[in-house]
């Protein structure tokens, strides 16, 4: 199973939706909460080039945010990436 890392912050509906999709698929993920941690937010922005939450990485490949994750799932590509 692929390693999944998701950068989140509290009270973020998109973060909650992305985590729910992964949980519903039975995917273990490592959550990095940047709500009160500027260093984690800086790390996320450096790795992804984005400032919005969540930002999701599968095996260190940046797949984007919540909408991107759902688009991958709808296209049938998410399960392939997670199985790698």
mmCIF file of N, CA and C in Angstrom:
data_model
loop_
_atom_site.group_PDB
_atom_site.id
_atom_site.type_symbol
_atom_site.label_atom_id
_atom_site.label_comp_id
_atom_site.label_asym_id
_atom_site.label_seq_id
_atom_site.Cartn_x
_atom_site.Cartn_y
_atom_site.Cartn_z
ATOM 1 N N UNK A 1 0.852 -1.181 0.000
ATOM 2 C CA UNK A 1 0.000 0.000 0.000
ATOM 3 C C UNK A 1 0.893 1.238 0.000
ATOM 4 N N UNK A 2 0.474 2.235 -0.710
ATOM 5 C CA UNK A 2 1.230 3.479 -0.840
ATOM 6 C C UNK A 2 1.203 4.260 0.470
ATOM 7 N N UNK A 3 2.227 5.085 0.664
ATOM 8 C CA UNK A 3 2.259 5.975 1.817
ATOM 9 C C UNK A 3 1.505 7.255 1.456
ATOM 10 N N UNK A 4 0.554 7.622 2.287
ATOM 11 C CA UNK A 4 -0.257 8.809 2.050
ATOM 12 C C UNK A 4 -0.009 9.805 3.178
ATOM 13 N N UNK A 5 0.288 11.040 2.793
ATOM 14 C CA UNK A 5 0.482 12.128 3.747
ATOM 15 C C UNK A 5 -0.486 13.231 3.371
ATOM 16 N N UNK A 6 -1.184 13.751 4.377
ATOM 17 C CA UNK A 6 -2.145 14.818 4.132
ATOM 18 C C UNK A 6 -1.889 15.954 5.121
ATOM 19 N N UNK A 7 -1.672 17.131 4.571
ATOM 20 C CA UNK A 7 -1.498 18.336 5.373
ATOM 21 C C UNK A 7 -2.879 18.943 5.592
ATOM 22 N N UNK A 8 -3.227 19.173 6.854
ATOM 23 C CA UNK A 8 -4.562 19.647 7.195
ATOM 24 C C UNK A 8 -4.496 20.823 8.163
ATOM 25 N N UNK A 9 -5.681 21.345 8.438
ATOM 26 C CA UNK A 9 -5.856 22.282 9.541
ATOM 27 C C UNK A 9 -7.256 22.066 10.109
ATOM 28 N N UNK A 10 -7.420 22.418 11.342
ATOM 29 C CA UNK A 10 -8.698 22.220 12.021
ATOM 30 C C UNK A 10 -9.780 23.093 11.392
ATOM 31 N N UNK A 11 -11.021 22.649 11.521
ATOM 32 C CA UNK A 11 -12.190 23.378 11.028
ATOM 33 C C UNK A 11 -12.171 23.567 9.504
ATOM 34 N N UNK A 12 -11.576 22.635 8.811
ATOM 35 C CA UNK A 12 -11.479 22.690 7.349
ATOM 36 C C UNK A 12 -12.371 21.585 6.776
ATOM 37 N N UNK A 13 -13.465 21.981 6.158
ATOM 38 C CA UNK A 13 -14.387 21.011 5.585
ATOM 39 C C UNK A 13 -13.771 20.177 4.476
ATOM 40 N N UNK A 14 -12.910 20.790 3.686
ATOM 41 C CA UNK A 14 -12.237 20.049 2.609
ATOM 42 C C UNK A 14 -11.292 19.001 3.186
ATOM 43 N N UNK A 15 -10.615 19.344 4.282
ATOM 44 C CA UNK A 15 -9.726 18.385 4.951
ATOM 45 C C UNK A 15 -10.532 17.199 5.455
ATOM 46 N N UNK A 16 -11.668 17.493 6.067
ATOM 47 C CA UNK A 16 -12.536 16.442 6.601
ATOM 48 C C UNK A 16 -13.026 15.530 5.480
ATOM 49 N N UNK A 17 -13.432 16.109 4.366
ATOM 50 C CA UNK A 17 -13.932 15.316 3.237
ATOM 51 C C UNK A 17 -12.840 14.424 2.655
ATOM 52 N N UNK A 18 -11.641 14.956 2.503
ATOM 53 C CA UNK A 18 -10.530 14.171 1.955
ATOM 54 C C UNK A 18 -10.173 13.021 2.895
ATOM 55 N N UNK A 19 -10.111 13.295 4.184
ATOM 56 C CA UNK A 19 -9.792 12.244 5.158
ATOM 57 C C UNK A 19 -10.889 11.182 5.183
ATOM 58 N N UNK A 20 -12.138 11.592 5.030
ATOM 59 C CA UNK A 20 -13.249 10.627 5.017
ATOM 60 C C UNK A 20 -13.148 9.710 3.800
ATOM 61 N N UNK A 21 -12.843 10.268 2.640
ATOM 62 C CA UNK A 21 -12.696 9.439 1.442
ATOM 63 C C UNK A 21 -11.599 8.394 1.654
ATOM 64 N N UNK A 22 -10.468 8.825 2.165
ATOM 65 C CA UNK A 22 -9.364 7.895 2.399
ATOM 66 C C UNK A 22 -9.742 6.846 3.436
ATOM 67 N N UNK A 23 -10.387 7.280 4.508
ATOM 68 C CA UNK A 23 -10.806 6.349 5.563
ATOM 69 C C UNK A 23 -11.820 5.346 5.027
ATOM 70 N N UNK A 24 -12.776 5.816 4.232
ATOM 71 C CA UNK A 24 -13.784 4.929 3.650
ATOM 72 C C UNK A 24 -13.156 3.881 2.738
ATOM 73 N N UNK A 25 -12.020 4.218 2.138
ATOM 74 C CA UNK A 25 -11.310 3.273 1.270
ATOM 75 C C UNK A 25 -10.381 2.363 2.073
ATOM 76 N N UNK A 26 -10.309 2.586 3.397
ATOM 77 C CA UNK A 26 -9.449 1.763 4.244
ATOM 78 C C UNK A 26 -7.985 2.122 4.143
ATOM 79 N N UNK A 27 -7.709 3.361 3.747
ATOM 80 C CA UNK A 27 -6.331 3.801 3.550
ATOM 81 C C UNK A 27 -5.789 4.434 4.823
ATOM 82 N N UNK A 28 -4.659 3.937 5.272
ATOM 83 C CA UNK A 28 -3.970 4.568 6.399
ATOM 84 C C UNK A 28 -3.229 5.787 5.849
ATOM 85 N N UNK A 29 -3.244 6.866 6.609
ATOM 86 C CA UNK A 29 -2.535 8.066 6.176
ATOM 87 C C UNK A 29 -1.912 8.752 7.374
ATOM 88 N N UNK A 30 -0.893 9.537 7.078
ATOM 89 C CA UNK A 30 -0.236 10.340 8.109
ATOM 90 C C UNK A 30 -0.730 11.767 7.949
ATOM 91 N N UNK A 31 -1.327 12.279 9.006
ATOM 92 C CA UNK A 31 -1.877 13.629 8.983
ATOM 93 C C UNK A 31 -0.911 14.595 9.657
ATOM 94 N N UNK A 32 -0.609 15.672 8.963
ATOM 95 C CA UNK A 32 0.227 16.731 9.512
ATOM 96 C C UNK A 32 -0.645 17.966 9.676
ATOM 97 N N UNK A 33 -0.991 18.276 10.915
ATOM 98 C CA UNK A 33 -1.900 19.377 11.235
ATOM 99 C C UNK A 33 -1.101 20.675 11.337
ATOM 100 N N UNK A 34 -1.373 21.589 10.423
ATOM 101 C CA UNK A 34 -0.645 22.859 10.362
ATOM 102 C C UNK A 34 -1.428 24.005 11.002
ATOM 103 N N UNK A 35 -2.508 23.693 11.715
ATOM 104 C CA UNK A 35 -3.346 24.735 12.282
ATOM 105 C C UNK A 35 -2.544 25.740 13.099
ATOM 106 N N UNK A 36 -1.727 25.243 13.994
ATOM 107 C CA UNK A 36 -0.963 26.107 14.886
ATOM 108 C C UNK A 36 0.543 25.930 14.711
ATOM 109 N N UNK A 37 0.952 25.295 13.618
ATOM 110 C CA UNK A 37 2.372 25.009 13.410
ATOM 111 C C UNK A 37 2.840 25.631 12.090
ATOM 112 N N UNK A 38 3.447 26.798 12.193
ATOM 113 C CA UNK A 38 3.910 27.537 11.021
ATOM 114 C C UNK A 38 4.933 26.732 10.218
ATOM 115 N N UNK A 39 5.788 25.969 10.903
ATOM 116 C CA UNK A 39 6.809 25.184 10.200
ATOM 117 C C UNK A 39 6.190 24.120 9.302
ATOM 118 N N UNK A 40 5.132 23.475 9.776
ATOM 119 C CA UNK A 40 4.451 22.466 8.952
ATOM 120 C C UNK A 40 3.806 23.135 7.746
ATOM 121 N N UNK A 41 3.196 24.305 7.955
ATOM 122 C CA UNK A 41 2.589 25.027 6.839
ATOM 123 C C UNK A 41 3.656 25.425 5.815
ATOM 124 N N UNK A 42 4.788 25.910 6.274
ATOM 125 C CA UNK A 42 5.881 26.283 5.369
ATOM 126 C C UNK A 42 6.378 25.076 4.587
ATOM 127 N N UNK A 43 6.507 23.941 5.271
ATOM 128 C CA UNK A 43 6.944 22.699 4.622
ATOM 129 C C UNK A 43 5.968 22.307 3.521
ATOM 130 N N UNK A 44 4.661 22.388 3.828
ATOM 131 C CA UNK A 44 3.635 22.045 2.849
ATOM 132 C C UNK A 44 3.713 22.959 1.633
ATOM 133 N N UNK A 45 3.845 24.269 1.875
ATOM 134 C CA UNK A 45 3.885 25.223 0.768
ATOM 135 C C UNK A 45 5.129 25.011 -0.091
ATOM 136 N N UNK A 46 6.233 24.669 0.542
ATOM 137 C CA UNK A 46 7.468 24.420 -0.211
ATOM 138 C C UNK A 46 7.330 23.165 -1.081
ATOM 139 N N UNK A 47 6.731 22.111 -0.529
ATOM 140 C CA UNK A 47 6.587 20.854 -1.261
ATOM 141 C C UNK A 47 5.522 20.920 -2.352
ATOM 142 N N UNK A 48 4.423 21.651 -2.088
ATOM 143 C CA UNK A 48 3.296 21.627 -3.020
ATOM 144 C C UNK A 48 3.203 22.860 -3.912
ATOM 145 N N UNK A 49 3.790 23.976 -3.451
ATOM 146 C CA UNK A 49 3.646 25.226 -4.182
ATOM 147 C C UNK A 49 2.272 25.862 -3.977
ATOM 148 N N UNK A 50 1.506 25.325 -3.033
ATOM 149 C CA UNK A 50 0.157 25.818 -2.769
ATOM 150 C C UNK A 50 0.014 26.240 -1.312
ATOM 151 N N UNK A 51 -0.981 27.113 -1.070
ATOM 152 C CA UNK A 51 -1.228 27.625 0.275
ATOM 153 C C UNK A 51 -2.526 27.093 0.888
ATOM 154 N N UNK A 52 -3.332 26.395 0.090
ATOM 155 C CA UNK A 52 -4.643 25.945 0.551
ATOM 156 C C UNK A 52 -4.569 24.551 1.165
ATOM 157 N N UNK A 53 -5.592 24.242 1.953
ATOM 158 C CA UNK A 53 -5.660 22.948 2.632
ATOM 159 C C UNK A 53 -6.866 22.175 2.141
ATOM 160 N N UNK A 54 -6.738 20.841 2.120
ATOM 161 C CA UNK A 54 -5.566 20.043 2.409
ATOM 162 C C UNK A 54 -4.644 19.966 1.194
ATOM 163 N N UNK A 55 -3.453 19.477 1.416
ATOM 164 C CA UNK A 55 -2.554 19.099 0.333
ATOM 165 C C UNK A 55 -2.198 17.644 0.586
ATOM 166 N N UNK A 56 -2.294 16.829 -0.462
ATOM 167 C CA UNK A 56 -2.195 15.384 -0.321
ATOM 168 C C UNK A 56 -1.056 14.861 -1.178
ATOM 169 N N UNK A 57 -0.289 13.954 -0.590
ATOM 170 C CA UNK A 57 0.831 13.318 -1.271
ATOM 171 C C UNK A 57 0.664 11.809 -1.178
ATOM 172 N N UNK A 58 0.854 11.127 -2.291
ATOM 173 C CA UNK A 58 0.833 9.671 -2.326
ATOM 174 C C UNK A 58 2.204 9.226 -2.806
ATOM 175 N N UNK A 59 2.894 8.485 -1.940
ATOM 176 C CA UNK A 59 4.286 8.086 -2.205
ATOM 177 C C UNK A 59 5.120 9.290 -2.638
ATOM 178 N N UNK A 60 4.976 10.375 -1.909
ATOM 179 C CA UNK A 60 5.700 11.624 -2.099
ATOM 180 C C UNK A 60 5.341 12.366 -3.388
ATOM 181 N N UNK A 61 4.384 11.848 -4.148
ATOM 182 C CA UNK A 61 3.901 12.559 -5.342
ATOM 183 C C UNK A 61 2.735 13.452 -4.921
ATOM 184 N N UNK A 62 2.836 14.732 -5.240
ATOM 185 C CA UNK A 62 1.777 15.664 -4.892
ATOM 186 C C UNK A 62 0.589 15.429 -5.813
ATOM 187 N N UNK A 63 -0.563 15.101 -5.220
ATOM 188 C CA UNK A 63 -1.757 14.880 -6.030
ATOM 189 C C UNK A 63 -2.720 16.048 -5.954
ATOM 190 N N UNK A 64 -2.466 17.002 -5.058
ATOM 191 C CA UNK A 64 -3.287 18.196 -4.971
ATOM 192 C C UNK A 64 -4.127 18.233 -3.719
ATOM 193 N N UNK A 65 -5.265 18.904 -3.837
ATOM 194 C CA UNK A 65 -6.156 19.087 -2.704
ATOM 195 C C UNK A 65 -7.339 18.139 -2.747
ATOM 196 N N UNK A 66 -8.369 18.492 -2.012
ATOM 197 C CA UNK A 66 -9.559 17.653 -1.885
ATOM 198 C C UNK A 66 -10.223 17.411 -3.241
ATOM 199 N N UNK A 67 -10.452 18.468 -3.995
ATOM 200 C CA UNK A 67 -11.116 18.310 -5.302
ATOM 201 C C UNK A 67 -10.291 17.420 -6.226
ATOM 202 N N UNK A 68 -8.978 17.562 -6.177
ATOM 203 C CA UNK A 68 -8.099 16.735 -7.003
ATOM 204 C C UNK A 68 -8.192 15.266 -6.599
ATOM 205 N N UNK A 69 -8.254 15.026 -5.284
ATOM 206 C CA UNK A 69 -8.361 13.653 -4.780
ATOM 207 C C UNK A 69 -9.666 13.008 -5.249
ATOM 208 N N UNK A 70 -10.775 13.746 -5.142
ATOM 209 C CA UNK A 70 -12.061 13.217 -5.587
ATOM 210 C C UNK A 70 -12.083 13.018 -7.101
ATOM 211 N N UNK A 71 -11.422 13.891 -7.851
ATOM 212 C CA UNK A 71 -11.353 13.733 -9.309
ATOM 213 C C UNK A 71 -10.583 12.471 -9.685
ATOM 214 N N UNK A 72 -9.485 12.210 -8.977
ATOM 215 C CA UNK A 72 -8.724 10.979 -9.219
ATOM 216 C C UNK A 72 -9.593 9.755 -8.943
ATOM 217 N N UNK A 73 -10.361 9.818 -7.859
ATOM 218 C CA UNK A 73 -11.228 8.699 -7.513
ATOM 219 C C UNK A 73 -12.300 8.499 -8.580
ATOM 220 N N UNK A 74 -12.920 9.584 -9.010
ATOM 221 C CA UNK A 74 -13.976 9.503 -10.024
ATOM 222 C C UNK A 74 -13.445 8.942 -11.340
ATOM 223 N N UNK A 75 -12.196 9.290 -11.674
ATOM 224 C CA UNK A 75 -11.580 8.813 -12.912
ATOM 225 C C UNK A 75 -11.061 7.379 -12.796
ATOM 226 N N UNK A 76 -11.154 6.809 -11.597
ATOM 227 C CA UNK A 76 -10.685 5.437 -11.401
ATOM 228 C C UNK A 76 -9.184 5.312 -11.236
ATOM 229 N N UNK A 77 -8.499 6.419 -11.013
ATOM 230 C CA UNK A 77 -7.041 6.393 -10.902
ATOM 231 C C UNK A 77 -6.533 6.334 -9.471
ATOM 232 N N UNK A 78 -7.372 6.718 -8.509
ATOM 233 C CA UNK A 78 -6.923 6.781 -7.115
ATOM 234 C C UNK A 78 -6.570 5.404 -6.579
ATOM 235 N N UNK A 79 -7.411 4.409 -6.829
ATOM 236 C CA UNK A 79 -7.144 3.064 -6.327
ATOM 237 C C UNK A 79 -5.826 2.514 -6.867
ATOM 238 N N UNK A 80 -5.521 2.831 -8.131
ATOM 239 C CA UNK A 80 -4.247 2.397 -8.726
ATOM 240 C C UNK A 80 -3.072 3.013 -7.984
ATOM 241 N N UNK A 81 -3.177 4.314 -7.706
ATOM 242 C CA UNK A 81 -2.090 5.003 -7.021
ATOM 243 C C UNK A 81 -1.913 4.470 -5.594
ATOM 244 N N UNK A 82 -3.013 4.187 -4.937
ATOM 245 C CA UNK A 82 -2.945 3.704 -3.563
ATOM 246 C C UNK A 82 -2.413 2.289 -3.472
ATOM 247 N N UNK A 83 -2.621 1.498 -4.510
ATOM 248 C CA UNK A 83 -2.170 0.098 -4.512
ATOM 249 C C UNK A 83 -0.685 -0.025 -4.794
ATOM 250 N N UNK A 84 -0.096 0.994 -5.361
ATOM 251 C CA UNK A 84 1.324 0.930 -5.761
ATOM 252 C C UNK A 84 2.243 0.775 -4.574
#
